């Protein structure tokens, strides 16, 4: 397939759901390039994500995130993993949906907490009560993630199983089967 005409696959979803791990596997299986908005942001800023938040605040991070999304989707034939807050901005979400097949990965709250509780590099969870903070964020964001073209439940599936599911979605003519909302 000509690389100019290939669609992109865009992974969205909450922190810890496995967008990067699955995205890398998926890109290998599809022969697509893998890109990650968080990596682009760190390269653009020259400092880590917690440093961006602590020095310049979340608003600045979101500005960089928007730029990273636009930059990444100048390419085609990519698998793009986005940060958990990327689609909270409706314009970002619309843009992503125009540029590829947007797949939300989702998992139960306990599974996510188990994966996130030891994390030290996610400023959105820096709090005296990180579990409570996670729960509130998840509650607010889950309905947004569910506006993706497709939602794949991750729970205790392996990254390989999740990748297989996504490949089945893509292979089944996603343009005709996706939800329009
Ligand atoms: C964020 C998620 C992070 C990263 C930043 C903000 C969020 O990405 O973009 O810390 O708002 O949920 P991951 O979803 O890859 O952890």
PDB file of C-alpha atoms and ligand atoms in Angstrom:
ATOM      1  CA  UNK A   1       0.000   0.000   0.000  1.00  0.00           C
ATOM      2  CA  UNK A   2       1.292   3.465  -0.818  1.00  0.00           C
ATOM      3  CA  UNK A   3       2.365   5.143   2.417  1.00  0.00           C
ATOM      4  CA  UNK A   4       0.669   8.421   1.437  1.00  0.00           C
ATOM      5  CA  UNK A   5      -2.696   6.695   1.357  1.00  0.00           C
ATOM      6  CA  UNK A   6      -2.460   4.686   4.512  1.00  0.00           C
ATOM      7  CA  UNK A   7      -4.687   5.505   7.411  1.00  0.00           C
ATOM      8  CA  UNK A   8      -3.364   6.132  10.861  1.00  0.00           C
ATOM      9  CA  UNK A   9      -4.284   4.196  13.952  1.00  0.00           C
ATOM     10  CA  UNK A  10      -4.650   6.369  17.019  1.00  0.00           C
ATOM     11  CA  UNK A  11      -4.800   4.977  20.534  1.00  0.00           C
ATOM     12  CA  UNK A  12      -6.476   6.934  23.287  1.00  0.00           C
ATOM     13  CA  UNK A  13      -7.411   6.080  26.854  1.00  0.00           C
ATOM     14  CA  UNK A  14      -6.591   6.558  30.495  1.00  0.00           C
ATOM     15  CA  UNK A  15      -3.057   6.503  31.924  1.00  0.00           C
ATOM     16  CA  UNK A  16      -1.814   2.971  32.470  1.00  0.00           C
ATOM     17  CA  UNK A  17      -4.171   1.331  30.003  1.00  0.00           C
ATOM     18  CA  UNK A  18      -1.283   0.215  27.794  1.00  0.00           C
ATOM     19  CA  UNK A  19      -1.380   2.596  24.808  1.00  0.00           C
ATOM     20  CA  UNK A  20       2.388   2.652  24.378  1.00  0.00           C
ATOM     21  CA  UNK A  21       2.952  -1.098  24.806  1.00  0.00           C
ATOM     22  CA  UNK A  22       0.082  -2.019  22.494  1.00  0.00           C
ATOM     23  CA  UNK A  23       0.955   0.791  20.080  1.00  0.00           C
ATOM     24  CA  UNK A  24       4.498  -0.510  19.636  1.00  0.00           C
ATOM     25  CA  UNK A  25       3.307  -4.070  19.050  1.00  0.00           C
ATOM     26  CA  UNK A  26       0.652  -2.894  16.644  1.00  0.00           C
ATOM     27  CA  UNK A  27       3.100  -0.805  14.644  1.00  0.00           C
ATOM     28  CA  UNK A  28       5.403  -3.809  14.251  1.00  0.00           C
ATOM     29  CA  UNK A  29       2.551  -6.037  13.146  1.00  0.00           C
ATOM     30  CA  UNK A  30       1.180  -3.469  10.675  1.00  0.00           C
ATOM     31  CA  UNK A  31       4.564  -2.285   9.419  1.00  0.00           C
ATOM     32  CA  UNK A  32       3.621   1.248  10.499  1.00  0.00           C
ATOM     33  CA  UNK A  33       5.830   3.778  12.237  1.00  0.00           C
ATOM     34  CA  UNK A  34       5.147   4.210  15.958  1.00  0.00           C
ATOM     35  CA  UNK A  35       4.831   7.676  17.461  1.00  0.00           C
ATOM     36  CA  UNK A  36       3.919   8.795  20.959  1.00  0.00           C
ATOM     37  CA  UNK A  37       2.742  12.312  21.769  1.00  0.00           C
ATOM     38  CA  UNK A  38       4.424  12.257  25.202  1.00  0.00           C
ATOM     39  CA  UNK A  39       7.783  11.438  23.580  1.00  0.00           C
ATOM     40  CA  UNK A  40       7.350  14.273  21.085  1.00  0.00           C
ATOM     41  CA  UNK A  41       6.513  16.685  23.898  1.00  0.00           C
ATOM     42  CA  UNK A  42       9.603  15.709  25.886  1.00  0.00           C
ATOM     43  CA  UNK A  43      11.733  16.181  22.781  1.00  0.00           C
ATOM     44  CA  UNK A  44      10.143  19.551  22.021  1.00  0.00           C
ATOM     45  CA  UNK A  45      10.545  20.812  25.598  1.00  0.00           C
ATOM     46  CA  UNK A  46      13.906  19.210  26.335  1.00  0.00           C
ATOM     47  CA  UNK A  47      12.699  18.335  29.861  1.00  0.00           C
ATOM     48  CA  UNK A  48      10.569  15.569  31.383  1.00  0.00           C
ATOM     49  CA  UNK A  49       6.786  15.719  31.669  1.00  0.00           C
ATOM     50  CA  UNK A  50       6.813  16.199  35.487  1.00  0.00           C
ATOM     51  CA  UNK A  51       9.276  19.059  34.968  1.00  0.00           C
ATOM     52  CA  UNK A  52       7.045  20.686  32.349  1.00  0.00           C
ATOM     53  CA  UNK A  53       4.127  20.531  34.801  1.00  0.00           C
ATOM     54  CA  UNK A  54       6.102  21.828  37.767  1.00  0.00           C
ATOM     55  CA  UNK A  55       7.904  24.627  35.917  1.00  0.00           C
ATOM     56  CA  UNK A  56       5.208  25.812  33.509  1.00  0.00           C
ATOM     57  CA  UNK A  57       1.924  24.199  34.594  1.00  0.00           C
ATOM     58  CA  UNK A  58      -0.609  21.937  32.974  1.00  0.00           C
ATOM     59  CA  UNK A  59      -1.835  24.602  30.559  1.00  0.00           C
ATOM     60  CA  UNK A  60       1.587  24.827  28.930  1.00  0.00           C
ATOM     61  CA  UNK A  61       1.780  21.046  28.731  1.00  0.00           C
ATOM     62  CA  UNK A  62      -1.587  20.987  26.910  1.00  0.00           C
ATOM     63  CA  UNK A  63      -0.327  23.554  24.400  1.00  0.00           C
ATOM     64  CA  UNK A  64       2.688  21.369  23.658  1.00  0.00           C
ATOM     65  CA  UNK A  65       0.420  18.328  23.450  1.00  0.00           C
ATOM     66  CA  UNK A  66      -1.751  20.004  20.804  1.00  0.00           C
ATOM     67  CA  UNK A  67       1.363  20.854  18.776  1.00  0.00           C
ATOM     68  CA  UNK A  68       2.654  17.294  19.134  1.00  0.00           C
ATOM     69  CA  UNK A  69      -0.634  15.871  17.818  1.00  0.00           C
ATOM     70  CA  UNK A  70      -0.613  18.165  14.794  1.00  0.00           C
ATOM     71  CA  UNK A  71       3.055  17.409  14.117  1.00  0.00           C
ATOM     72  CA  UNK A  72       2.631  13.629  14.378  1.00  0.00           C
ATOM     73  CA  UNK A  73      -0.352  13.593  12.045  1.00  0.00           C
ATOM     74  CA  UNK A  74       1.529  15.320   9.289  1.00  0.00           C
ATOM     75  CA  UNK A  75       2.646  11.724   8.721  1.00  0.00           C
ATOM     76  CA  UNK A  76       0.456   8.934   7.470  1.00  0.00           C
ATOM     77  CA  UNK A  77       0.683   5.239   8.080  1.00  0.00           C
ATOM     78  CA  UNK A  78       1.523   5.698  11.745  1.00  0.00           C
ATOM     79  CA  UNK A  79       0.337   4.233  15.000  1.00  0.00           C
ATOM     80  CA  UNK A  80       0.020   7.140  17.411  1.00  0.00           C
ATOM     81  CA  UNK A  81      -0.224   6.672  21.165  1.00  0.00           C
ATOM     82  CA  UNK A  82      -1.627   9.747  22.879  1.00  0.00           C
ATOM     83  CA  UNK A  83      -1.427  10.900  26.499  1.00  0.00           C
ATOM     84  CA  UNK A  84      -4.446  10.208  28.695  1.00  0.00           C
ATOM     85  CA  UNK A  85      -5.601  13.836  28.652  1.00  0.00           C
ATOM     86  CA  UNK A  86      -5.152  14.490  24.928  1.00  0.00           C
ATOM     87  CA  UNK A  87      -8.786  14.019  23.915  1.00  0.00           C
ATOM     88  CA  UNK A  88     -10.228  16.084  26.747  1.00  0.00           C
ATOM     89  CA  UNK A  89      -9.770  18.987  24.311  1.00  0.00           C
ATOM     90  CA  UNK A  90     -12.663  18.540  21.836  1.00  0.00           C
ATOM     91  CA  UNK A  91     -10.685  20.093  18.970  1.00  0.00           C
ATOM     92  CA  UNK A  92      -7.890  17.569  19.467  1.00  0.00           C
ATOM     93  CA  UNK A  93     -10.435  14.761  19.454  1.00  0.00           C
ATOM     94  CA  UNK A  94     -12.117  15.950  16.240  1.00  0.00           C
ATOM     95  CA  UNK A  95      -8.747  16.328  14.543  1.00  0.00           C
ATOM     96  CA  UNK A  96      -7.680  12.819  15.583  1.00  0.00           C
ATOM     97  CA  UNK A  97     -10.942  11.341  14.293  1.00  0.00           C
ATOM     98  CA  UNK A  98     -10.392  13.012  10.936  1.00  0.00           C
ATOM     99  CA  UNK A  99      -6.868  11.680  10.665  1.00  0.00           C
ATOM    100  CA  UNK A 100      -7.337   8.023  11.446  1.00  0.00           C
ATOM    101  CA  UNK A 101      -9.088   5.233  13.221  1.00  0.00           C
ATOM    102  CA  UNK A 102      -9.355   6.232  16.872  1.00  0.00           C
ATOM    103  CA  UNK A 103      -9.364   3.289  19.226  1.00  0.00           C
ATOM    104  CA  UNK A 104      -9.933   3.731  22.941  1.00  0.00           C
ATOM    105  CA  UNK A 105      -8.401   1.206  25.292  1.00  0.00           C
ATOM    106  CA  UNK A 106     -10.313   0.840  28.538  1.00  0.00           C
ATOM    107  CA  UNK A 107      -9.843  -1.143  31.733  1.00  0.00           C
ATOM    108  CA  UNK A 108     -11.503  -1.425  35.127  1.00  0.00           C
ATOM    109  CA  UNK A 109     -10.596   1.001  37.880  1.00  0.00           C
ATOM    110  CA  UNK A 110      -8.838  -1.600  40.058  1.00  0.00           C
ATOM    111  CA  UNK A 111      -6.694  -2.814  37.193  1.00  0.00           C
ATOM    112  CA  UNK A 112      -5.700   0.739  36.349  1.00  0.00           C
ATOM    113  CA  UNK A 113      -4.896   1.541  39.960  1.00  0.00           C
ATOM    114  CA  UNK A 114      -2.704  -1.558  40.237  1.00  0.00           C
ATOM    115  CA  UNK A 115      -0.757  -0.396  37.236  1.00  0.00           C
ATOM    116  CA  UNK A 116      -0.540   3.232  38.314  1.00  0.00           C
ATOM    117  CA  UNK A 117       0.018   3.110  42.057  1.00  0.00           C
ATOM    118  CA  UNK A 118       3.794   2.852  41.789  1.00  0.00           C
ATOM    119  CA  UNK A 119       4.037   5.504  39.077  1.00  0.00           C
ATOM    120  CA  UNK A 120       6.133   8.540  39.941  1.00  0.00           C
ATOM    121  CA  UNK A 121       6.077  10.333  36.608  1.00  0.00           C
ATOM    122  CA  UNK A 122       2.414  11.160  36.143  1.00  0.00           C
ATOM    123  CA  UNK A 123       1.771  14.660  37.499  1.00  0.00           C
ATOM    124  CA  UNK A 124      -2.006  14.347  37.043  1.00  0.00           C
ATOM    125  CA  UNK A 125      -1.888  11.860  39.933  1.00  0.00           C
ATOM    126  CA  UNK A 126       0.350  13.901  42.218  1.00  0.00           C
ATOM    127  CA  UNK A 127      -1.974  14.267  45.173  1.00  0.00           C
ATOM    128  CA  UNK A 128      -2.318  13.394  48.858  1.00  0.00           C
ATOM    129  CA  UNK A 129      -5.018  10.971  47.773  1.00  0.00           C
ATOM    130  CA  UNK A 130      -3.901   9.652  44.400  1.00  0.00           C
ATOM    131  CA  UNK A 131      -6.435   6.850  44.226  1.00  0.00           C
ATOM    132  CA  UNK A 132      -9.300   9.259  44.776  1.00  0.00           C
ATOM    133  CA  UNK A 133      -7.786  11.612  42.217  1.00  0.00           C
ATOM    134  CA  UNK A 134      -7.527   8.762  39.722  1.00  0.00           C
ATOM    135  CA  UNK A 135     -11.127   7.732  40.302  1.00  0.00           C
ATOM    136  CA  UNK A 136     -12.428  11.266  39.717  1.00  0.00           C
ATOM    137  CA  UNK A 137     -10.364  11.762  36.575  1.00  0.00           C
ATOM    138  CA  UNK A 138     -11.449   8.395  35.220  1.00  0.00           C
ATOM    139  CA  UNK A 139     -15.090   9.160  35.922  1.00  0.00           C
ATOM    140  CA  UNK A 140     -14.834  12.463  34.082  1.00  0.00           C
ATOM    141  CA  UNK A 141     -12.879  11.093  31.146  1.00  0.00           C
ATOM    142  CA  UNK A 142     -14.347   7.672  30.445  1.00  0.00           C
ATOM    143  CA  UNK A 143     -17.428   9.044  28.630  1.00  0.00           C
ATOM    144  CA  UNK A 144     -15.070  11.087  26.456  1.00  0.00           C
ATOM    145  CA  UNK A 145     -12.903   8.070  25.555  1.00  0.00           C
ATOM    146  CA  UNK A 146     -16.038   6.181  24.627  1.00  0.00           C
ATOM    147  CA  UNK A 147     -16.602   8.604  21.754  1.00  0.00           C
ATOM    148  CA  UNK A 148     -13.748   6.892  19.900  1.00  0.00           C
ATOM    149  CA  UNK A 149     -14.504   4.994  16.692  1.00  0.00           C
ATOM    150  CA  UNK A 150     -14.013   1.780  18.668  1.00  0.00           C
ATOM    151  CA  UNK A 151     -13.516   0.823  22.303  1.00  0.00           C
ATOM    152  CA  UNK A 152     -11.395  -2.193  23.206  1.00  0.00           C
ATOM    153  CA  UNK A 153     -11.641  -3.558  26.734  1.00  0.00           C
ATOM    154  CA  UNK A 154      -8.165  -4.435  27.964  1.00  0.00           C
ATOM    155  CA  UNK A 155      -8.641  -5.729  31.522  1.00  0.00           C
ATOM    156  CA  UNK A 156      -6.554  -8.896  31.951  1.00  0.00           C
ATOM    157  CA  UNK A 157      -5.832  -9.463  28.248  1.00  0.00           C
ATOM    158  CA  UNK A 158      -2.215  -9.587  27.175  1.00  0.00           C
ATOM    159  CA  UNK A 159      -0.892  -6.779  24.964  1.00  0.00           C
ATOM    160  CA  UNK A 160      -0.706  -9.362  22.145  1.00  0.00           C
ATOM    161  CA  UNK A 161      -4.403 -10.206  22.562  1.00  0.00           C
ATOM    162  CA  UNK A 162      -5.341  -6.531  22.535  1.00  0.00           C
ATOM    163  CA  UNK A 163      -3.228  -6.044  19.410  1.00  0.00           C
ATOM    164  CA  UNK A 164      -4.996  -8.967  17.703  1.00  0.00           C
ATOM    165  CA  UNK A 165      -8.362  -7.382  18.474  1.00  0.00           C
ATOM    166  CA  UNK A 166      -7.304  -4.081  17.006  1.00  0.00           C
ATOM    167  CA  UNK A 167      -5.955  -5.751  13.883  1.00  0.00           C
ATOM    168  CA  UNK A 168      -9.295  -7.537  13.480  1.00  0.00           C
ATOM    169  CA  UNK A 169     -11.104  -4.178  13.718  1.00  0.00           C
ATOM    170  CA  UNK A 170      -8.833  -2.564  11.156  1.00  0.00           C
ATOM    171  CA  UNK A 171      -9.074  -5.574   8.860  1.00  0.00           C
ATOM    172  CA  UNK A 172     -12.858  -5.577   8.966  1.00  0.00           C
ATOM    173  CA  UNK A 173     -13.209  -2.301   7.095  1.00  0.00           C
ATOM    174  CA  UNK A 174     -13.367   0.099  10.001  1.00  0.00           C
ATOM    175  CA  UNK A 175     -14.530   3.031   7.881  1.00  0.00           C
ATOM    176  CA  UNK A 176     -17.874   1.351   7.396  1.00  0.00           C
ATOM    177  CA  UNK A 177     -18.338  -0.089  10.844  1.00  0.00           C
ATOM    178  CA  UNK A 178     -17.236   2.709  13.116  1.00  0.00           C
ATOM    179  CA  UNK A 179     -19.630   4.520  15.440  1.00  0.00           C
ATOM    180  CA  UNK A 180     -20.361   8.055  14.313  1.00  0.00           C
ATOM    181  CA  UNK A 181     -20.730  10.218  17.396  1.00  0.00           C
TER     182      UNK A 181
HETATM  183  C1  LIG B   1      -1.685  12.635  31.218  1.00  0.00           C
HETATM  184  C2  LIG B   1      -1.258  11.400  30.817  1.00  0.00           C
HETATM  185  C3  LIG B   1       0.155  11.116  30.523  1.00  0.00           C
HETATM  186  C4  LIG B   1       0.884  12.387  30.104  1.00  0.00           C
HETATM  187  C5  LIG B   1       0.685  13.469  31.127  1.00  0.00           C
HETATM  188  C6  LIG B   1      -0.795  13.824  31.318  1.00  0.00           C
HETATM  189  C7  LIG B   1      -3.140  12.820  31.533  1.00  0.00           C
HETATM  190  O1  LIG B   1       0.264  10.144  29.492  1.00  0.00           O
HETATM  191  O2  LIG B   1       0.430  12.830  28.843  1.00  0.00           O
HETATM  192  O3  LIG B   1       1.264  13.045  32.341  1.00  0.00           O
HETATM  193  O4  LIG B   1      -3.614  13.961  31.612  1.00  0.00           O
HETATM  194  O5  LIG B   1      -3.836  11.785  31.674  1.00  0.00           O
HETATM  195  P1  LIG B   1      -0.078   8.557  29.686  1.00  0.00           P
HETATM  196  O6  LIG B   1      -1.554   8.410  29.447  1.00  0.00           O
HETATM  197  O7  LIG B   1       0.715   7.906  28.615  1.00  0.00           O
HETATM  198  O8  LIG B   1       0.333   8.190  31.065  1.00  0.00           O
END
